[in-house]
mmCIF file of C-alpha atoms and ligand atoms in Angstrom:
data_model
loop_
_atom_site.group_PDB
_atom_site.id
_atom_site.type_symbol
_atom_site.label_atom_id
_atom_site.label_comp_id
_atom_site.label_asym_id
_atom_site.label_seq_id
_atom_site.Cartn_x
_atom_site.Cartn_y
_atom_site.Cartn_z
ATOM 1 C CA MET A 1110 -0.018 0.006 0.054
ATOM 2 C CA ILE A 1111 1.302 3.410 -0.894
ATOM 3 C CA LYS A 1112 1.207 5.702 2.159
ATOM 4 C CA SER A 1113 0.760 9.296 1.033
ATOM 5 C CA ILE A 1114 0.972 12.544 2.868
ATOM 6 C CA MET A 1115 -1.328 15.306 1.644
ATOM 7 C CA VAL A 1116 -0.458 18.855 2.713
ATOM 8 C CA ALA A 1117 -0.728 22.505 1.724
ATOM 9 C CA ARG A 1118 2.105 24.602 2.929
ATOM 10 C CA SER A 1119 3.159 28.267 2.524
ATOM 11 C CA ASP A 1120 6.612 29.359 1.399
ATOM 12 C CA ASN A 1121 7.445 29.926 5.169
ATOM 13 C CA HIS A 1122 6.199 26.398 5.962
ATOM 14 C CA VAL A 1123 2.926 27.492 7.714
ATOM 15 C CA ILE A 1124 0.129 24.938 7.575
ATOM 16 C CA GLY A 1125 -2.348 26.421 10.085
ATOM 17 C CA LYS A 1126 -3.298 28.891 12.737
ATOM 18 C CA ASP A 1127 -5.746 28.606 15.680
ATOM 19 C CA ASN A 1128 -6.611 25.068 14.526
ATOM 20 C CA ASP A 1129 -7.696 26.249 11.093
ATOM 21 C CA LEU A 1130 -6.218 26.958 7.643
ATOM 22 C CA VAL A 1131 -4.924 30.433 6.936
ATOM 23 C CA TRP A 1132 -5.888 30.782 3.236
ATOM 24 C CA HIS A 1133 -8.923 30.055 1.114
ATOM 25 C CA MET A 1134 -7.761 28.402 -2.086
ATOM 26 C CA PRO A 1135 -10.643 26.652 -3.863
ATOM 27 C CA ALA A 1136 -8.329 25.128 -6.496
ATOM 28 C CA ASP A 1137 -6.428 23.323 -3.654
ATOM 29 C CA LEU A 1138 -9.692 22.129 -2.047
ATOM 30 C CA LYS A 1139 -10.730 20.701 -5.419
ATOM 31 C CA TYR A 1140 -7.366 18.966 -5.891
ATOM 32 C CA PHE A 1141 -7.613 17.609 -2.358
ATOM 33 C CA LYS A 1142 -11.076 16.227 -3.013
ATOM 34 C CA GLU A 1143 -10.166 14.715 -6.345
ATOM 35 C CA THR A 1144 -7.039 13.116 -4.961
ATOM 36 C CA THR A 1145 -8.409 11.639 -1.809
ATOM 37 C CA SER A 1146 -12.023 10.733 -2.736
ATOM 38 C CA GLY A 1147 -12.798 7.043 -2.518
ATOM 39 C CA HIS A 1148 -9.763 6.350 -0.321
ATOM 40 C CA PHE A 1149 -9.114 5.784 3.339
ATOM 41 C CA VAL A 1150 -7.827 8.901 5.033
ATOM 42 C CA THR A 1151 -6.329 9.457 8.478
ATOM 43 C CA MET A 1152 -5.705 12.525 10.570
ATOM 44 C CA GLY A 1153 -4.936 13.746 14.076
ATOM 45 C CA ARG A 1154 -7.792 14.507 16.431
ATOM 46 C CA LYS A 1155 -7.222 18.247 16.210
ATOM 47 C CA THR A 1156 -7.327 18.336 12.443
ATOM 48 C CA TYR A 1157 -10.522 16.258 12.539
ATOM 49 C CA GLN A 1158 -12.048 18.674 15.044
ATOM 50 C CA SER A 1159 -11.090 21.735 12.922
ATOM 51 C CA VAL A 1160 -14.046 20.590 10.697
ATOM 52 C CA ASP A 1161 -15.699 18.081 13.044
ATOM 53 C CA LYS A 1162 -17.547 16.176 10.452
ATOM 54 C CA PRO A 1163 -16.327 13.235 8.275
ATOM 55 C CA LEU A 1164 -14.968 13.987 4.811
ATOM 56 C CA PRO A 1165 -17.609 12.444 2.581
ATOM 57 C CA GLY A 1166 -16.825 9.547 0.264
ATOM 58 C CA ARG A 1167 -13.791 8.556 2.319
ATOM 59 C CA LEU A 1168 -13.308 6.344 5.319
ATOM 60 C CA ASN A 1169 -12.177 8.769 8.030
ATOM 61 C CA ILE A 1170 -9.726 7.434 10.634
ATOM 62 C CA ILE A 1171 -8.997 9.705 13.609
ATOM 63 C CA ILE A 1172 -5.802 9.305 15.640
ATOM 64 C CA THR A 1173 -6.060 10.152 19.373
ATOM 65 C CA ARG A 1174 -4.591 9.111 22.727
ATOM 66 C CA GLN A 1175 -8.010 9.403 24.357
ATOM 67 C CA ASP A 1176 -9.699 6.059 25.191
ATOM 68 C CA ASP A 1177 -13.251 7.334 24.990
ATOM 69 C CA PHE A 1178 -13.113 9.539 21.842
ATOM 70 C CA TYR A 1179 -15.956 8.753 19.424
ATOM 71 C CA ARG A 1180 -17.346 10.336 16.277
ATOM 72 C CA GLU A 1181 -20.155 8.943 14.274
ATOM 73 C CA ASN A 1182 -19.188 7.393 10.888
ATOM 74 C CA CYS A 1183 -15.456 7.487 11.748
ATOM 75 C CA LEU A 1184 -13.000 4.993 12.973
ATOM 76 C CA VAL A 1185 -10.859 5.973 15.962
ATOM 77 C CA THR A 1186 -7.313 4.659 16.474
ATOM 78 C CA HIS A 1187 -4.504 5.322 18.917
ATOM 79 C CA SER A 1188 -1.504 5.430 16.586
ATOM 80 C CA LEU A 1189 -0.524 6.175 13.025
ATOM 81 C CA ASP A 1190 0.663 2.592 12.595
ATOM 82 C CA GLU A 1191 -2.764 1.277 13.694
ATOM 83 C CA ALA A 1192 -4.519 3.558 11.211
ATOM 84 C CA LEU A 1193 -2.261 2.495 8.332
ATOM 85 C CA ALA A 1194 -2.685 -1.201 9.280
ATOM 86 C CA ILE A 1195 -6.447 -0.771 8.798
ATOM 87 C CA GLY A 1196 -5.738 0.359 5.241
ATOM 88 C CA GLU A 1197 -3.397 -2.553 4.609
ATOM 89 C CA GLN A 1198 -5.859 -5.085 6.051
ATOM 90 C CA ASN A 1199 -8.609 -3.722 3.806
ATOM 91 C CA GLY A 1200 -6.613 -3.980 0.603
ATOM 92 C CA GLN A 1201 -6.197 -0.293 -0.010
ATOM 93 C CA ARG A 1202 -3.861 0.549 -2.928
ATOM 94 C CA GLU A 1203 -3.104 4.012 -1.537
ATOM 95 C CA MET A 1204 -4.044 5.681 1.808
ATOM 96 C CA PHE A 1205 -3.799 9.390 2.665
ATOM 97 C CA ILE A 1206 -2.354 10.992 5.750
ATOM 98 C CA LEU A 1207 -3.930 14.407 6.168
ATOM 99 C CA GLY A 1208 -1.988 15.892 9.093
ATOM 100 C CA GLY A 1209 -1.811 18.076 11.152
ATOM 101 C CA ALA A 1210 1.766 18.888 12.231
ATOM 102 C CA GLN A 1211 2.018 16.194 14.973
ATOM 103 C CA ILE A 1212 0.822 13.436 12.557
ATOM 104 C CA TYR A 1213 2.936 14.711 9.638
ATOM 105 C CA LYS A 1214 6.060 14.502 11.893
ATOM 106 C CA LEU A 1215 5.373 10.827 12.455
ATOM 107 C CA ALA A 1216 4.292 10.195 8.854
ATOM 108 C CA LEU A 1217 7.498 11.536 7.270
ATOM 109 C CA ASP A 1218 9.311 8.516 8.608
ATOM 110 C CA VAL A 1219 6.918 6.004 7.017
ATOM 111 C CA ALA A 1220 5.312 7.711 3.974
ATOM 112 C CA ASP A 1221 6.224 6.786 0.326
ATOM 113 C CA ARG A 1222 4.743 9.912 -1.293
ATOM 114 C CA ILE A 1223 3.975 13.569 -0.567
ATOM 115 C CA TYR A 1224 1.308 15.488 -2.342
ATOM 116 C CA LEU A 1225 2.524 18.982 -1.541
ATOM 117 C CA THR A 1226 0.618 22.080 -2.443
ATOM 118 C CA GLU A 1227 2.916 25.080 -2.236
ATOM 119 C CA ILE A 1228 0.933 28.239 -1.526
ATOM 120 C CA HIS A 1229 3.281 31.025 -2.678
ATOM 121 C CA GLY A 1230 3.125 33.642 0.089
ATOM 122 C CA GLU A 1231 4.296 34.223 3.651
ATOM 123 C CA PHE A 1232 1.703 33.737 6.347
ATOM 124 C CA GLU A 1233 1.546 34.050 10.090
ATOM 125 C CA GLY A 1234 0.736 30.767 11.748
ATOM 126 C CA ASP A 1235 1.253 28.515 14.727
ATOM 127 C CA THR A 1236 1.552 25.189 12.959
ATOM 128 C CA PHE A 1237 4.333 24.195 10.502
ATOM 129 C CA PHE A 1238 5.283 21.398 8.165
ATOM 130 C CA PRO A 1239 8.734 20.000 8.810
ATOM 131 C CA GLU A 1240 11.628 20.512 6.382
ATOM 132 C CA ILE A 1241 11.443 18.132 3.440
ATOM 133 C CA ASP A 1242 14.921 16.524 3.125
ATOM 134 C CA SER A 1243 15.885 16.541 -0.561
ATOM 135 C CA SER A 1244 18.335 13.731 0.018
ATOM 136 C CA ILE A 1245 15.282 11.542 0.946
ATOM 137 C CA TRP A 1246 12.522 13.004 -1.247
ATOM 138 C CA GLN A 1247 12.630 13.373 -4.964
ATOM 139 C CA GLU A 1248 10.276 15.767 -6.857
ATOM 140 C CA VAL A 1249 8.542 13.666 -9.497
ATOM 141 C CA LYS A 1250 5.813 16.109 -10.606
ATOM 142 C CA ARG A 1251 5.218 19.867 -10.495
ATOM 143 C CA GLU A 1252 2.382 21.953 -11.852
ATOM 144 C CA ASP A 1253 2.675 25.747 -11.348
ATOM 145 C CA HIS A 1254 -0.373 28.028 -11.387
ATOM 146 C CA GLU A 1255 -0.822 31.790 -11.241
ATOM 147 C CA ALA A 1256 -3.196 33.456 -8.832
ATOM 148 C CA ASP A 1257 -6.622 34.159 -10.387
ATOM 149 C CA GLU A 1258 -9.924 35.703 -9.412
ATOM 150 C CA LYS A 1259 -10.832 32.779 -7.113
ATOM 151 C CA ASN A 1260 -7.345 31.825 -5.861
ATOM 152 C CA PRO A 1261 -5.578 34.801 -4.338
ATOM 153 C CA TYR A 1262 -2.056 33.358 -4.322
ATOM 154 C CA PRO A 1263 0.104 31.576 -6.891
ATOM 155 C CA TYR A 1264 0.390 27.893 -6.072
ATOM 156 C CA SER A 1265 2.068 24.662 -7.225
ATOM 157 C CA PHE A 1266 0.922 21.052 -7.013
ATOM 158 C CA VAL A 1267 4.081 19.073 -6.318
ATOM 159 C CA VAL A 1268 4.445 15.355 -5.823
ATOM 160 C CA LEU A 1269 7.534 13.907 -4.084
ATOM 161 C CA GLU A 1270 8.526 10.278 -3.679
ATOM 162 C CA ARG A 1271 11.021 8.616 -1.424
ATOM 163 C CA TYR A 1272 14.267 7.770 -3.254
HETATM 164 N N1 NAP B 1090 -2.364 22.980 5.450
HETATM 165 C C1 NAP B 1090 -2.656 21.711 5.596
HETATM 166 O O1 NAP B 1090 -2.568 20.897 4.639
HETATM 167 C C2 NAP B 1090 -3.190 21.192 6.874
HETATM 168 C C3 NAP B 1090 -3.581 19.847 7.022
HETATM 169 C C4 NAP B 1090 -4.005 19.373 8.263
HETATM 170 C C5 NAP B 1090 -4.040 20.179 9.336
HETATM 171 N N2 NAP B 1090 -3.685 21.478 9.154
HETATM 172 C C6 NAP B 1090 -3.632 22.410 10.307
HETATM 173 O O2 NAP B 1090 -2.833 21.829 11.323
HETATM 174 C C7 NAP B 1090 -3.314 22.261 12.626
HETATM 175 C C8 NAP B 1090 -3.585 20.998 13.458
HETATM 176 O O3 NAP B 1090 -2.347 20.313 13.635
HETATM 177 P P1 NAP B 1090 -1.746 19.865 15.096
HETATM 178 O O4 NAP B 1090 -0.376 19.402 14.936
HETATM 179 O O5 NAP B 1090 -2.060 20.875 16.117
HETATM 180 O O6 NAP B 1090 -2.734 18.644 15.463
HETATM 181 P P2 NAP B 1090 -3.014 17.217 14.761
HETATM 182 O O7 NAP B 1090 -1.696 16.584 14.327
HETATM 183 O O8 NAP B 1090 -4.078 17.309 13.776
HETATM 184 O O9 NAP B 1090 -3.653 16.428 16.016
HETATM 185 C C9 NAP B 1090 -2.922 16.250 17.200
HETATM 186 C C10 NAP B 1090 -3.589 15.237 18.014
HETATM 187 O O10 NAP B 1090 -3.397 13.920 17.453
HETATM 188 C C11 NAP B 1090 -3.282 12.924 18.492
HETATM 189 N N3 NAP B 1090 -1.915 12.385 18.426
HETATM 190 C C12 NAP B 1090 -0.753 13.026 18.055
HETATM 191 N N4 NAP B 1090 0.262 12.156 18.144
HETATM 192 C C13 NAP B 1090 -0.284 10.947 18.537
HETATM 193 C C14 NAP B 1090 0.331 9.690 18.813
HETATM 194 N N5 NAP B 1090 1.606 9.428 18.709
HETATM 195 N N6 NAP B 1090 -0.515 8.709 19.221
HETATM 196 C C15 NAP B 1090 -1.857 8.894 19.315
HETATM 197 N N7 NAP B 1090 -2.482 10.101 19.092
HETATM 198 C C16 NAP B 1090 -1.655 11.084 18.726
HETATM 199 C C17 NAP B 1090 -3.473 13.747 19.775
HETATM 200 O O11 NAP B 1090 -4.897 13.711 20.009
HETATM 201 P P3 NAP B 1090 -5.439 13.747 21.516
HETATM 202 O O12 NAP B 1090 -5.148 15.091 22.069
HETATM 203 O O13 NAP B 1090 -6.993 13.596 21.310
HETATM 204 O O14 NAP B 1090 -4.931 12.585 22.252
HETATM 205 C C18 NAP B 1090 -3.015 15.121 19.426
HETATM 206 O O15 NAP B 1090 -3.499 16.142 20.286
HETATM 207 C C19 NAP B 1090 -4.568 23.042 12.346
HETATM 208 O O16 NAP B 1090 -4.284 24.434 12.274
HETATM 209 C C20 NAP B 1090 -5.022 22.546 10.953
HETATM 210 O O17 NAP B 1090 -5.855 23.569 10.290
HETATM 211 C C21 NAP B 1090 -3.245 21.943 8.014
#
């Protein structure tokens, strides 16, 4: 099973602030939906609660240390490994790790692929994506886009794979 990180990150590595995103980029939301729909997805409890409803058309697996955490129509696990094992056991070809920062930190050690959306701007934030080590990760795809009337910042859809 391919284990894929999915993240949108600014030029100064910000991914969030006050448990929310810091930009509104419909093109990235569309890309996110197209890429992850029909798959199993997993995320940290805080990222889940930033929306607090399951992403439709995907099996949502929440990672928490709490014993009694429950959300309707979601699976709850207590580690990233456990979440990924559910994907393996259910014959998934690719599974998506959706963050946030705490879960990305763990995921960078085990992921095979990163779908990185670069949002070209500098933002204030309180949550950051770790440095992507270019001796470990190879860029295999890049699609650059200008800002437009709906998307206020230039952006790039990048795919990286582990060497
Ligand atoms: N730009 C993007 O692509 C993107 C994507 C996702 C999220 N975000 C942003 O990132 C921020 C949230 O990230 P975050 O780092 O604060 O939180 P997070 O990674 O989403 O969730 C952290 C929670 O996950 C659980 N957890 C973490 N490590 C664990 C482990 N080893 N075992 C079991 N459970 C574990 C804990 O839940 P309990 O406390 O319940 O035990 C912890 O509080 C928000 O601002 C969000 O908008 C941005």
